[in-house]
Short mmCIF file of C-alpha atoms in Angstrom, two decimals:
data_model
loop_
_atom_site.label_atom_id
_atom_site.label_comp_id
_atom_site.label_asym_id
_atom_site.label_seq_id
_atom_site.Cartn_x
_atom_site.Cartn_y
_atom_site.Cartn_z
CA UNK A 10 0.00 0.00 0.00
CA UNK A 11 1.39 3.37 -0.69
CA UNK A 12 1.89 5.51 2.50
CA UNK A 13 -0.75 8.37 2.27
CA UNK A 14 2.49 11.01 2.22
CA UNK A 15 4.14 9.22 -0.80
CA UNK A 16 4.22 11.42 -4.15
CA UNK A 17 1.64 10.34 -6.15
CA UNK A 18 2.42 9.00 -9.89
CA UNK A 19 0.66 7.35 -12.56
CA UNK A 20 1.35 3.77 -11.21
CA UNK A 21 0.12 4.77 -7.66
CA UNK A 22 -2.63 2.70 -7.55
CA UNK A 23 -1.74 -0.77 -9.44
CA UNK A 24 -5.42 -1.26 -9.57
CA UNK A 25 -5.76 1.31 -12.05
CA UNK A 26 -2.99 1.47 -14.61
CA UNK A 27 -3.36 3.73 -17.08
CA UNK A 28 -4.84 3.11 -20.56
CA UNK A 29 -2.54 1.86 -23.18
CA UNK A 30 -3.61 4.49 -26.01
CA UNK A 31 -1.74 2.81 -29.05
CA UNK A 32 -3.44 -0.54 -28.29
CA UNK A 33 -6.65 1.14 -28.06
CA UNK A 34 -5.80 2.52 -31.60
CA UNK A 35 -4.82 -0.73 -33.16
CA UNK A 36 -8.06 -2.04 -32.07
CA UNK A 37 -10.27 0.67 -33.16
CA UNK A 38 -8.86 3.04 -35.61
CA UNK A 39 -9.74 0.71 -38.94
CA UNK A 40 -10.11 2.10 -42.15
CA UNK A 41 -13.84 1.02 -42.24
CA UNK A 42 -14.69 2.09 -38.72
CA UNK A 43 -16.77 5.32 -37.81
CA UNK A 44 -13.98 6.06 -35.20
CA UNK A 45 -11.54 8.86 -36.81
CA UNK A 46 -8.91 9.60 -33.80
CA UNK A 47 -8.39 8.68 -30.35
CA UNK A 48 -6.72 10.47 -27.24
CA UNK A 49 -6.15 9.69 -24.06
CA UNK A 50 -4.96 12.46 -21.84
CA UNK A 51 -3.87 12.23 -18.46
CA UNK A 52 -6.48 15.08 -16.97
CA UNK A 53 -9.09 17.15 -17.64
CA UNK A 54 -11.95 19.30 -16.68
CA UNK A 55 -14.44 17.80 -19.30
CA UNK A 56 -13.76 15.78 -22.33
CA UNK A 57 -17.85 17.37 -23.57
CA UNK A 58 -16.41 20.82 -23.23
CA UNK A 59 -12.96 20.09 -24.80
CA UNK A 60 -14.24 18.41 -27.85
CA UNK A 61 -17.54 20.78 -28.02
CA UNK A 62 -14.32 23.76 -28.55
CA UNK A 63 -13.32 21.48 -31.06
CA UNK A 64 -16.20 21.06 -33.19
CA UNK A 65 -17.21 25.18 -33.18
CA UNK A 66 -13.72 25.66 -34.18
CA UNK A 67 -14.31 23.60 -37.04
CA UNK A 68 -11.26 21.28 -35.94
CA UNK A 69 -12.65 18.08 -35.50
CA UNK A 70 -14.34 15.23 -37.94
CA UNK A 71 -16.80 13.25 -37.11
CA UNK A 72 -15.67 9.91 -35.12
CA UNK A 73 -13.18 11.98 -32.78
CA UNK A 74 -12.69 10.17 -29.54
CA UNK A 75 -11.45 11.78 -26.70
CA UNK A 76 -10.76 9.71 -23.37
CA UNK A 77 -9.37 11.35 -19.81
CA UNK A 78 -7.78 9.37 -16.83
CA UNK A 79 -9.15 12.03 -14.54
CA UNK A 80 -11.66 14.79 -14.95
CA UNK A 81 -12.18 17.35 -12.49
CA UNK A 82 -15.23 19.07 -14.23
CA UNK A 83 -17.03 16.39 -15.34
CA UNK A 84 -20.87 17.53 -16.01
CA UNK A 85 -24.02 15.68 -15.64
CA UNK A 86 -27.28 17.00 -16.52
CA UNK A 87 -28.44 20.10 -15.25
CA UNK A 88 -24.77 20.99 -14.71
CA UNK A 89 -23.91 18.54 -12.03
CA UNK A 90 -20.58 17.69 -11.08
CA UNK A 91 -19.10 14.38 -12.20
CA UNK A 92 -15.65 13.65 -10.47
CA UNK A 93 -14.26 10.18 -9.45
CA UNK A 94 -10.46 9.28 -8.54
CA UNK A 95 -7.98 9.06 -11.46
CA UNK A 96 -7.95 5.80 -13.64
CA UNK A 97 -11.28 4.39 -11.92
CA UNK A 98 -14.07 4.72 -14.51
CA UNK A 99 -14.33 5.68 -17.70
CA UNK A 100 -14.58 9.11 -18.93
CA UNK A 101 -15.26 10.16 -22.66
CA UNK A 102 -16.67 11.76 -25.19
CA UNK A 103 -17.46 11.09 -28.49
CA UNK A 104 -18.20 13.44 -31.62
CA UNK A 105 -20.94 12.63 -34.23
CA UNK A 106 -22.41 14.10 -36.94
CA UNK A 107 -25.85 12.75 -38.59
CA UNK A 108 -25.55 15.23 -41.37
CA UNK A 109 -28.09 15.43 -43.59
CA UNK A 110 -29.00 11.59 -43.47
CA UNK A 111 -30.95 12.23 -40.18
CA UNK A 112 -33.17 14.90 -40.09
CA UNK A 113 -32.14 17.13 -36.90
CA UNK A 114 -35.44 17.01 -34.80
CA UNK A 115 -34.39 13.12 -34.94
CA UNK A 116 -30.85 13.75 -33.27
CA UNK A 117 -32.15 13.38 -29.88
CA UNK A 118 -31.79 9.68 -29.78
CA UNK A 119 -28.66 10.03 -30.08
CA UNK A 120 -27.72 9.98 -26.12
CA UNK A 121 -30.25 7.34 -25.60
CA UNK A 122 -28.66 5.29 -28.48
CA UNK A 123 -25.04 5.67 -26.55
CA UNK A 124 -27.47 4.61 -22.97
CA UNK A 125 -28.20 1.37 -25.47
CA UNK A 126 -24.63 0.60 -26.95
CA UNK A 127 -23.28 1.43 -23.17
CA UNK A 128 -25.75 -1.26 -21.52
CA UNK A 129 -24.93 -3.66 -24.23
CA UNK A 130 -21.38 -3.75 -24.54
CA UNK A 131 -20.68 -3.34 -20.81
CA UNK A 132 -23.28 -6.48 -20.51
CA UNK A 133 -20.70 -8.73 -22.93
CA UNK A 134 -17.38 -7.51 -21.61
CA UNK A 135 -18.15 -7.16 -17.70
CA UNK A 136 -20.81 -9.30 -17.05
CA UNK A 137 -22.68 -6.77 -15.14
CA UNK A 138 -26.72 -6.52 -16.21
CA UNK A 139 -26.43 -2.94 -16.56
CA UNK A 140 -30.11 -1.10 -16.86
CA UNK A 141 -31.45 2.32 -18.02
CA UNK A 142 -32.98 4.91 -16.38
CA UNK A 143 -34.89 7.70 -18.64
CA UNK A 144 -33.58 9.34 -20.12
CA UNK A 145 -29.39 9.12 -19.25
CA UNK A 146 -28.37 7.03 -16.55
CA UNK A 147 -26.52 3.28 -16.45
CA UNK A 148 -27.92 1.07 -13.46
CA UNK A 149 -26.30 -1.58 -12.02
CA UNK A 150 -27.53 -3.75 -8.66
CA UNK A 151 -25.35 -4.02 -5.36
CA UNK A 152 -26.80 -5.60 -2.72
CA UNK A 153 -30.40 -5.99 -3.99
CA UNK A 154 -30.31 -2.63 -4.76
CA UNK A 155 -30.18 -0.19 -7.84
CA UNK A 156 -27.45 2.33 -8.10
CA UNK A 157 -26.12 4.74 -10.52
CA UNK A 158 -22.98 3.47 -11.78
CA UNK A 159 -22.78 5.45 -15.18
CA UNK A 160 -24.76 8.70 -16.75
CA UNK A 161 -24.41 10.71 -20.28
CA UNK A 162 -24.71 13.90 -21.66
CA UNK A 163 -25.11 14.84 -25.03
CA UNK A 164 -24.69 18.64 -26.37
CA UNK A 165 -24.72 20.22 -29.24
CA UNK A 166 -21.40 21.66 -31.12
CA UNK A 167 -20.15 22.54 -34.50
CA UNK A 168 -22.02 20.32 -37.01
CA UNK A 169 -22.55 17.56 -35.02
CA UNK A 170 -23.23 16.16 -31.66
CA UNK A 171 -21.29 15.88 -28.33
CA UNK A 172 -22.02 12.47 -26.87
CA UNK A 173 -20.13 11.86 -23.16
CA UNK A 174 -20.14 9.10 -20.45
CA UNK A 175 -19.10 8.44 -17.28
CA UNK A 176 -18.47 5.00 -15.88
CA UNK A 177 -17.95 3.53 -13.03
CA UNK A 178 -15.37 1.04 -13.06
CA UNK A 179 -13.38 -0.12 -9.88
CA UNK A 180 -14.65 2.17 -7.10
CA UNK A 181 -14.52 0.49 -3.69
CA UNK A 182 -17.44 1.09 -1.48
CA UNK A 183 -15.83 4.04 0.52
CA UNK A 184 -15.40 6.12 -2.64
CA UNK A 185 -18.92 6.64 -4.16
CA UNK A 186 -19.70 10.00 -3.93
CA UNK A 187 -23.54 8.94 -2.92
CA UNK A 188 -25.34 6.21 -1.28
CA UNK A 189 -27.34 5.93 -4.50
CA UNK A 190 -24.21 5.37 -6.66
CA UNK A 191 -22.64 2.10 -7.64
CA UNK A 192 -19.71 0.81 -9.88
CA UNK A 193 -19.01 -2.30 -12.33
CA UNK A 194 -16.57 -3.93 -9.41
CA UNK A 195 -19.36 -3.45 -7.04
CA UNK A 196 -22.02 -5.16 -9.30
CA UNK A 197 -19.62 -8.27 -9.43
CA UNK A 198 -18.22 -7.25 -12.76
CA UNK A 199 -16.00 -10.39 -14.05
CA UNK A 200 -13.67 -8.37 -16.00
CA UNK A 201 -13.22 -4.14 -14.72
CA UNK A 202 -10.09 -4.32 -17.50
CA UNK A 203 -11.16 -0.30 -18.49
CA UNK A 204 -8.97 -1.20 -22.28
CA UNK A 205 -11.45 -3.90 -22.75
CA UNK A 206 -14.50 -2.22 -21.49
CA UNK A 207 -14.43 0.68 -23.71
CA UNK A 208 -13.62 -0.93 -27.12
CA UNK A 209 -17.03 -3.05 -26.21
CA UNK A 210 -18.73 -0.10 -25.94
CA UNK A 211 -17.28 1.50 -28.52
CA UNK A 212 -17.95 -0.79 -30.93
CA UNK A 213 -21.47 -1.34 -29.36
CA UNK A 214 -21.95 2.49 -30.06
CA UNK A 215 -20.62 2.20 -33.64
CA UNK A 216 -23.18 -1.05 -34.42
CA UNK A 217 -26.11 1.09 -33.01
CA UNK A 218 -25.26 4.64 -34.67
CA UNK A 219 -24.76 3.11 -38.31
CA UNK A 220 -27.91 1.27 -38.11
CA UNK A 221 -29.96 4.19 -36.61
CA UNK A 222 -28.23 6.23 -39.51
CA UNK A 223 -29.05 4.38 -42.41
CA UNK A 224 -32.65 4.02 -41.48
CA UNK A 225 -32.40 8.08 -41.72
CA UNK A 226 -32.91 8.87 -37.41
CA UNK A 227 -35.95 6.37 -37.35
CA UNK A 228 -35.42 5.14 -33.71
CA UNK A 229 -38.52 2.35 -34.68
CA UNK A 230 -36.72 1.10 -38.37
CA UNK A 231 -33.64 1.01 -36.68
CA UNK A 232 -34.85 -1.14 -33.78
CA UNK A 233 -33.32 0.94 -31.68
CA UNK A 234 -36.67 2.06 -29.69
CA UNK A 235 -37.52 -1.47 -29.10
CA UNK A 236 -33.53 -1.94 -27.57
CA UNK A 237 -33.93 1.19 -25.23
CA UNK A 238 -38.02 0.13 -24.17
CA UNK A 239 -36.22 -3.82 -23.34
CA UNK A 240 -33.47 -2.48 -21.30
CA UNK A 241 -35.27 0.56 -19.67
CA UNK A 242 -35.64 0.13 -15.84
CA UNK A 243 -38.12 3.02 -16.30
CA UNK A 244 -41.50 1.56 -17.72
CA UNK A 245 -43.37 -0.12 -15.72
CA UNK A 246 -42.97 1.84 -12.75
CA UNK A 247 -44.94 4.41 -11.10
CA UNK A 248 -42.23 7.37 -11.08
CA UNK A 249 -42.32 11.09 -10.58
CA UNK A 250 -41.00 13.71 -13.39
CA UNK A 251 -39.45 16.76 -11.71
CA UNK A 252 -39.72 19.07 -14.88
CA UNK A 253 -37.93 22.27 -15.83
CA UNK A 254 -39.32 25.16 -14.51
CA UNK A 255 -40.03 23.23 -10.97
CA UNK A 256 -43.12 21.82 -11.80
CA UNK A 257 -43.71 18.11 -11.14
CA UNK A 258 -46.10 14.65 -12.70
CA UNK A 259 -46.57 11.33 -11.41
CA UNK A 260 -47.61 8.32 -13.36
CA UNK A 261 -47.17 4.88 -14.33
CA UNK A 262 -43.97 4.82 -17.13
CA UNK A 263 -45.74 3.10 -19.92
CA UNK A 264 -44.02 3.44 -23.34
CA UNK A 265 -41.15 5.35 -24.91
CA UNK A 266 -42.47 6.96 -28.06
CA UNK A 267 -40.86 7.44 -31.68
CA UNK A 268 -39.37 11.00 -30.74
CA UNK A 269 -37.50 9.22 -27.31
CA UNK A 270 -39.57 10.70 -24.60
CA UNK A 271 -40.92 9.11 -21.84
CA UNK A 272 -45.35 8.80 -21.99
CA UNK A 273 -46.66 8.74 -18.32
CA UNK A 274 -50.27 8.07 -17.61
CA UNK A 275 -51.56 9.63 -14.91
CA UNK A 276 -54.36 8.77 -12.47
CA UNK A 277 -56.63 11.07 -14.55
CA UNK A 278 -56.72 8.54 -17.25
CA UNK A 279 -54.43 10.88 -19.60
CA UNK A 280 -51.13 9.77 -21.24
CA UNK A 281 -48.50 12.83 -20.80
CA UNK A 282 -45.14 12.23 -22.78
CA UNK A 283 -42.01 13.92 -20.91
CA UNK A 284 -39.17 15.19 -22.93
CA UNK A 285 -37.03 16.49 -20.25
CA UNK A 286 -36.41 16.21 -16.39
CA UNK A 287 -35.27 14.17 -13.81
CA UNK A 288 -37.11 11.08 -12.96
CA UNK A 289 -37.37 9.43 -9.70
CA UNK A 290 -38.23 5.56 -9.15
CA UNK A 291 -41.46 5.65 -6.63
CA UNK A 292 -42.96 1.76 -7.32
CA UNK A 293 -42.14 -0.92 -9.30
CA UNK A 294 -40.62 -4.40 -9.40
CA UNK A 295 -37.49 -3.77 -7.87
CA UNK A 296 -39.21 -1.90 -5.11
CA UNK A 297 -38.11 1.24 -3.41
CA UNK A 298 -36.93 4.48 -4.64
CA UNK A 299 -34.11 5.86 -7.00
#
């Protein structure tokens, strides 16, 4: 163990080594793939902001990857913080641009499509069931219970589309930042390798963006609705909407619809679809709240 005065170094924590950049680029930059360039930089305040600076400066092409050991500005939604020790999660952001195959009222599937390929590829290479929760959060179970072990945030910039995530990795128990958060190691993850974990979702994310491109943004064609409704921890549940503007609904979850937003119906009979807020877990099968 190192003693808590020893300098601290990018081995400190054998744990964690670092990412091995050029064998994430042998494995990902192909001439056929979507991804176009891949960094990996030792710190950060927000791998969102420093790619969104990219794309409005016209310096960036679509398929940019940009990966940080450490940020210390991560955001959430709403502008919430994001911060986890160095080399235990995975932090990055990704740049896309639909273009004109995708009309631009379609483009906001695009973060649930990355909740999708996340869930998905985390699900082959961990071995963790990892859920969603409308309309941007990664849930894992510790202890019988769900937590929050990833999120995303997706921004507009430049031509395209800012697409980031936080993961959880190899947190112990005494570093969550919340009771409600979890991580992959605390889900019984069989493999929290972070090289291997992000070229599955990666590639997951590349699978689900080129179909839900070619069938021009339709989330239904693309199958990508019926992938977000199957993995959703949302529907089904009786949940409460805090909406912008401070306002609040509560109904049952009961469908995502064709533009991505969640339809709630409420006690007086009426189906309400929410496009933005933050949703909170009141009833459903796994019991409790979230």
């Amino acid at each position: 163990m190192t003693p808590p005065d020893a300098p601290q170094n990018r081995w400190s924590d054998l744990d964690r080594p670092p990412l091995n950049v050029t064998a994430l680029r042998r494995g990902l930059l192909r001439p056929e793939s979507l991804w176009s360039e891949l960094e990996v930089v030792e710190t950060t305040g927000s791998t969102n902001s420093d790619l969104a600076e990219r794309a409005r400066s016209g310096d960036l092409a679509e398929g940019a990857v940009l990966v940080a050991e450490e940020q210390t500005a991560g955001r959430g939604r709403l502008e919430r913080s994001w911060t986890a020790p160095p080399r235990s999660g995975l932090f990055f952001s990704v740049y896309l641009e639909p273009g004109d195959d995708v009309p631009v009222e379609r483009w906001g599937w695009v973060p649930l499509l990355a909740g999708v390929a996340a869930a998905t590829g985390l699900a082959k290479a961990a071995g963790v069931d990892t859920a969603l929760k409308w309309p941007n959060d990664l849930l894992v179970t510790v202890e019988g219970e769900e937590r929050k072990a990833g999120g995303i945030l997706g921004e507009f910039a430049g031509n395209g589309i800012v697409v980031g995530l936080g993961i959880n990795v190899s947190l112990r128990a005494d570093e969550l930042p919340a009771p409600t958060a979890g991580s992959l190691a605390l889900a019984g993850a069989v493999s929290t390798d972070r090289e291997t974990l992000l070229r599955a979702v990666l590639r997951s994310l590349e699978h689900w963006y080129v179909e839900w491109r070619a069938a021009g943004g339709d989330a239904a064609a693309s199958g990508l609705q019926a992938a977000y409704a199957a993995g959703c921890a949302t529907l089904d549940r009786t949940v409460r909407a805090e909406l912008p503007g401070g306002n609040s609904l509560v109904g049952q979850a009961v469908a995502i619809d064709g533009d991505g937003r969640l339809v709630l119906s409420t006690d007086d009979g009426l189906q309400q679809p929410v496009s933005a807020g933050d949703i909170v877990h009141l009833r459903g099968a796994a019991g409790g709240l979230t």
